Amino acid sequence: MPHLTAAAAPPNEIGEEPLVQSLLDLLESAGGDVDWNPEAAKYAIRRASAILRVELERSAVACGTDGGGLAPWQVRRVTAYMEEHLSEHISVKKLGEVARRSASHFCRAFKRTMGETPYSFITRRRLALAQRMMLTSDAPLSEIAISCGFSDQSHFSNRFRDATGQSPAAWRRERRERAGRLKEPYPIVAPVLGPAQDAPDVPKVAAISGAMIGLEMGRDQPAGW
């Protein structure tokens, strides 16, 4: 265990200048110990990281940048990280590191800012990704489940049913059938000749259409035209 001076004081009792000096002492200690005493170097780095994290949280509250929630830059970084790693396990500890908060403080701040827990937010984004994949590919549900970060198809189906009231298979089938109906050709409607009148005489319309086709094919103009 390295000999610590100012860094041994509790983080919330360290002023600005002593804080900087403490961090420098810890980092210099780690640099000197890294070759001959790796454990001491790791301890010094962990201590410096803890001090800096607490100070960042204290400064955020003191400056009124979060009001107990996350600052805009933290929201952007955290949500971007979530989107990039939806297919992987995402721990609260890692999200706290991305936001530069302790895990417990991050969870409280995230819920206050986003209106839901990190787990709920991630699950919702995974379900949205799964829906896109179900509509744009023929991949089996078991493959989609793993690709979207669910442990297996059963886990995916349970979460999907909770959110939509349907199983993934029923949801996909219903929307594909609906899309198929929208692609059906519209029925051909006979044109209305002249001002609004009663329905045109069908033989007359047929005769007119035949005459027009004859003109287009280069035949003689029929009598009466």
CSV table of C-alpha atoms in Angstrom, one decimal:
chain,number,residue,atom,x,y,z
A,1,MET,CA,0.0,0.0,0.0
A,2,PRO,CA,1.6,3.3,-1.1
A,3,HIS,CA,2.2,6.1,1.4
A,4,LEU,CA,-0.5,8.8,0.8
A,5,THR,CA,-0.5,12.4,2.0
A,6,ALA,CA,-3.3,14.8,1.1
A,7,ALA,CA,-5.1,12.1,-0.9
A,8,ALA,CA,-5.9,10.2,2.3
A,9,ALA,CA,-8.4,12.9,3.3
A,10,PRO,CA,-12.1,12.2,2.4
A,11,PRO,CA,-12.9,13.6,-1.1
A,12,ASN,CA,-15.5,16.0,0.1
A,13,GLU,CA,-13.1,17.7,2.4
A,14,ILE,CA,-10.5,18.4,-0.3
A,15,GLY,CA,-10.5,22.0,-1.7
A,16,GLU,CA,-9.8,22.7,-5.4
A,17,GLU,CA,-6.0,23.1,-5.1
A,18,PRO,CA,-5.4,20.3,-2.7
A,19,LEU,CA,-7.6,18.1,-4.9
A,20,VAL,CA,-5.4,18.7,-7.9
A,21,GLN,CA,-2.3,18.1,-5.9
A,22,SER,CA,-3.8,14.9,-4.5
A,23,LEU,CA,-4.5,13.6,-7.9
A,24,LEU,CA,-1.0,14.5,-9.1
A,25,ASP,CA,0.5,12.7,-6.1
A,26,LEU,CA,-1.5,9.6,-6.7
A,27,LEU,CA,-0.7,9.5,-10.4
A,28,GLU,CA,3.0,10.0,-9.8
A,29,SER,CA,2.9,7.3,-7.2
A,30,ALA,CA,1.2,4.9,-9.6
A,31,GLY,CA,3.8,5.8,-12.3
A,32,GLY,CA,6.7,5.0,-9.9
A,33,ASP,CA,5.1,1.8,-8.6
A,34,VAL,CA,3.9,0.3,-11.9
A,35,ASP,CA,7.0,-1.7,-12.6
A,36,TRP,CA,8.1,-3.0,-9.1
A,37,ASN,CA,4.7,-2.9,-7.2
A,38,PRO,CA,1.7,-3.2,-9.6
A,39,GLU,CA,-0.8,-3.7,-6.8
A,40,ALA,CA,0.2,-0.4,-5.2
A,41,ALA,CA,0.0,1.3,-8.6
A,42,LYS,CA,-3.5,-0.1,-9.1
A,43,TYR,CA,-4.6,1.1,-5.7
A,44,ALA,CA,-3.3,4.7,-6.4
A,45,ILE,CA,-5.2,4.8,-9.8
A,46,ARG,CA,-8.4,3.5,-8.2
A,47,ARG,CA,-8.1,6.1,-5.5
A,48,ALA,CA,-7.5,8.9,-8.0
A,49,SER,CA,-10.5,7.8,-10.0
A,50,ALA,CA,-12.8,7.7,-7.0
A,51,ILE,CA,-11.7,11.2,-5.9
A,52,LEU,CA,-12.3,12.6,-9.4
A,53,ARG,CA,-15.7,10.9,-9.8
A,54,VAL,CA,-17.0,12.3,-6.5
A,55,GLU,CA,-15.6,15.8,-7.3
A,56,LEU,CA,-17.3,15.7,-10.7
A,57,GLU,CA,-20.7,14.8,-9.1
A,58,ARG,CA,-20.3,17.5,-6.5
A,59,SER,CA,-19.4,20.1,-9.1
A,60,ALA,CA,-22.4,19.2,-11.3
A,61,VAL,CA,-24.8,19.7,-8.4
A,62,ALA,CA,-23.1,22.9,-7.2
A,63,CYS,CA,-23.2,24.4,-10.7
A,64,GLY,CA,-26.9,23.4,-11.1
A,65,THR,CA,-26.2,21.5,-14.3
A,66,ASP,CA,-28.4,18.5,-13.4
A,67,GLY,CA,-30.8,19.4,-10.6
A,68,GLY,CA,-30.3,15.8,-9.5
A,69,GLY,CA,-30.6,14.4,-13.0
A,70,LEU,CA,-28.2,13.9,-15.9
A,71,ALA,CA,-26.7,16.8,-17.9
A,72,PRO,CA,-27.4,16.9,-21.6
A,73,TRP,CA,-23.9,15.7,-22.5
A,74,GLN,CA,-24.4,12.7,-20.2
A,75,VAL,CA,-27.7,11.8,-21.8
A,76,ARG,CA,-26.1,11.9,-25.2
A,77,ARG,CA,-23.1,9.8,-24.2
A,78,VAL,CA,-25.2,7.2,-22.3
A,79,THR,CA,-27.9,6.7,-24.9
A,80,ALA,CA,-25.4,6.5,-27.7
A,81,TYR,CA,-23.5,3.8,-25.8
A,82,MET,CA,-26.7,1.9,-25.2
A,83,GLU,CA,-27.6,2.0,-28.9
A,84,GLU,CA,-24.2,0.8,-30.0
A,85,HIS,CA,-24.2,-2.1,-27.5
A,86,LEU,CA,-27.9,-3.3,-27.6
A,87,SER,CA,-26.8,-6.8,-28.6
A,88,GLU,CA,-24.4,-7.1,-25.6
A,89,HIS,CA,-24.7,-7.2,-21.9
A,90,ILE,CA,-24.9,-3.6,-20.6
A,91,SER,CA,-24.1,-3.1,-16.9
A,92,VAL,CA,-25.2,-0.2,-14.8
A,93,LYS,CA,-21.6,0.1,-13.6
A,94,LYS,CA,-20.4,0.6,-17.2
A,95,LEU,CA,-23.1,3.2,-17.9
A,96,GLY,CA,-22.0,5.0,-14.7
A,97,GLU,CA,-18.5,5.1,-16.1
A,98,VAL,CA,-19.7,6.5,-19.4
A,99,ALA,CA,-21.7,9.2,-17.5
A,100,ARG,CA,-18.8,9.7,-15.0
A,101,ARG,CA,-21.1,8.9,-12.1
A,102,SER,CA,-21.1,6.2,-9.5
A,103,ALA,CA,-23.5,3.4,-10.4
A,104,SER,CA,-26.1,4.2,-7.6
A,105,HIS,CA,-26.0,7.9,-8.4
A,106,PHE,CA,-26.3,7.2,-12.1
A,107,CYS,CA,-29.5,5.1,-11.7
A,108,ARG,CA,-31.2,7.8,-9.6
A,109,ALA,CA,-30.2,10.5,-12.0
A,110,PHE,CA,-31.2,8.6,-15.1
A,111,LYS,CA,-34.7,7.8,-13.8
A,112,ARG,CA,-35.1,11.4,-12.8
A,113,THR,CA,-34.1,12.6,-16.2
A,114,MET,CA,-35.6,10.0,-18.5
A,115,GLY,CA,-38.6,9.0,-16.5
A,116,GLU,CA,-37.7,5.3,-16.4
A,117,THR,CA,-34.9,3.1,-15.2
A,118,PRO,CA,-31.9,2.2,-17.4
A,119,TYR,CA,-33.1,-1.4,-17.6
A,120,SER,CA,-36.5,-0.3,-18.8
A,121,PHE,CA,-35.0,2.1,-21.4
A,122,ILE,CA,-32.7,-0.5,-22.8
A,123,THR,CA,-35.5,-3.1,-23.0
A,124,ARG,CA,-37.6,-0.7,-24.9
A,125,ARG,CA,-34.9,0.1,-27.4
A,126,ARG,CA,-34.1,-3.6,-27.9
A,127,LEU,CA,-37.8,-4.3,-28.6
A,128,ALA,CA,-37.8,-1.4,-31.2
A,129,LEU,CA,-34.8,-2.9,-32.9
A,130,ALA,CA,-36.4,-6.4,-32.9
A,131,GLN,CA,-39.6,-4.9,-34.5
A,132,ARG,CA,-37.5,-3.4,-37.3
A,133,MET,CA,-35.7,-6.7,-37.9
A,134,MET,CA,-38.9,-8.7,-37.9
A,135,LEU,CA,-40.4,-6.4,-40.6
A,136,THR,CA,-37.3,-6.1,-42.8
A,137,SER,CA,-35.9,-9.6,-42.7
A,138,ASP,CA,-36.9,-13.3,-42.6
A,139,ALA,CA,-34.6,-14.1,-39.7
A,140,PRO,CA,-36.0,-16.6,-37.2
A,141,LEU,CA,-37.2,-15.1,-33.9
A,142,SER,CA,-34.5,-17.0,-32.0
A,143,GLU,CA,-31.8,-15.2,-34.0
A,144,ILE,CA,-33.5,-11.8,-33.7
A,145,ALA,CA,-33.7,-12.3,-29.9
A,146,ILE,CA,-30.0,-12.9,-29.5
A,147,SER,CA,-29.1,-10.1,-32.0
A,148,CYS,CA,-31.1,-7.6,-29.9
A,149,GLY,CA,-29.5,-8.5,-26.6
A,150,PHE,CA,-32.1,-10.9,-25.1
A,151,SER,CA,-30.9,-14.0,-23.4
A,152,ASP,CA,-33.0,-16.3,-25.5
A,153,GLN,CA,-36.3,-16.4,-27.5
A,154,SER,CA,-38.4,-17.1,-24.4
A,155,HIS,CA,-37.0,-14.0,-22.7
A,156,PHE,CA,-37.6,-11.9,-25.8
A,157,SER,CA,-41.2,-13.3,-26.2
A,158,ASN,CA,-42.1,-12.5,-22.6
A,159,ARG,CA,-40.8,-8.9,-22.8
A,160,PHE,CA,-42.5,-8.4,-26.2
A,161,ARG,CA,-45.8,-9.7,-25.0
A,162,ASP,CA,-45.6,-7.4,-21.9
A,163,ALA,CA,-45.1,-4.4,-24.2
A,164,THR,CA,-47.5,-5.1,-27.1
A,165,GLY,CA,-50.0,-7.7,-25.8
A,166,GLN,CA,-49.0,-10.0,-28.7
A,167,SER,CA,-46.5,-12.7,-29.3
A,168,PRO,CA,-43.6,-11.7,-31.7
A,169,ALA,CA,-44.9,-14.3,-34.2
A,170,ALA,CA,-48.5,-12.9,-34.2
A,171,TRP,CA,-47.3,-9.3,-34.4
A,172,ARG,CA,-45.0,-10.1,-37.4
A,173,ARG,CA,-47.7,-12.1,-39.2
A,174,GLU,CA,-50.4,-9.4,-38.7
A,175,ARG,CA,-48.2,-6.6,-40.1
A,176,ARG,CA,-47.0,-8.6,-43.1
A,177,GLU,CA,-50.6,-9.5,-44.0
A,178,ARG,CA,-51.6,-5.8,-43.7
A,179,ALA,CA,-48.6,-4.8,-45.9
A,180,GLY,CA,-49.7,-7.5,-48.5
A,181,ARG,CA,-53.2,-6.1,-48.6
A,182,LEU,CA,-51.9,-2.5,-49.2
A,183,LYS,CA,-49.9,-3.8,-52.2
A,184,GLU,CA,-53.0,-5.2,-54.0
A,185,PRO,CA,-53.8,-3.3,-57.2
A,186,TYR,CA,-56.7,-0.9,-57.1
A,187,PRO,CA,-59.8,-1.9,-59.2
A,188,ILE,CA,-60.1,-0.1,-62.6
A,189,VAL,CA,-62.9,2.5,-62.6
A,190,ALA,CA,-64.5,3.5,-66.0
A,191,PRO,CA,-64.1,7.2,-66.8
A,192,VAL,CA,-67.0,9.6,-66.6
A,193,LEU,CA,-67.8,11.2,-69.9
A,194,GLY,CA,-69.0,14.8,-69.9
A,195,PRO,CA,-70.7,16.5,-67.0
A,196,ALA,CA,-72.0,14.5,-64.1
A,197,GLN,CA,-74.9,12.3,-65.4
A,198,ASP,CA,-76.3,8.9,-65.0
A,199,ALA,CA,-73.9,6.0,-65.5
A,200,PRO,CA,-72.8,6.0,-69.2
A,201,ASP,CA,-74.2,3.4,-71.6
A,202,VAL,CA,-71.8,0.4,-71.5
A,203,PRO,CA,-72.0,-0.5,-75.2
A,204,LYS,CA,-71.5,3.2,-76.2
A,205,VAL,CA,-68.4,3.4,-74.0
A,206,ALA,CA,-67.1,0.1,-75.5
A,207,ALA,CA,-67.7,1.5,-79.1
A,208,ILE,CA,-65.8,4.7,-78.3
A,209,SER,CA,-62.9,2.9,-76.7
A,210,GLY,CA,-62.7,0.6,-79.8
A,211,ALA,CA,-62.7,3.6,-82.1
A,212,MET,CA,-59.9,5.2,-80.2
A,213,ILE,CA,-57.8,2.0,-80.2
A,214,GLY,CA,-58.3,1.9,-84.0
A,215,LEU,CA,-57.0,5.4,-84.4
A,216,GLU,CA,-53.9,4.7,-82.4
A,217,MET,CA,-53.2,1.7,-84.6
A,218,GLY,CA,-53.4,3.8,-87.8
A,219,ARG,CA,-56.8,2.6,-89.1
A,220,ASP,CA,-59.2,4.8,-91.0
A,221,GLN,CA,-61.4,7.1,-89.0
A,222,PRO,CA,-64.8,5.5,-88.5
A,223,ALA,CA,-67.9,7.1,-89.9
A,224,GLY,CA,-69.7,9.6,-87.6
A,225,TRP,CA,-66.5,10.9,-86.1
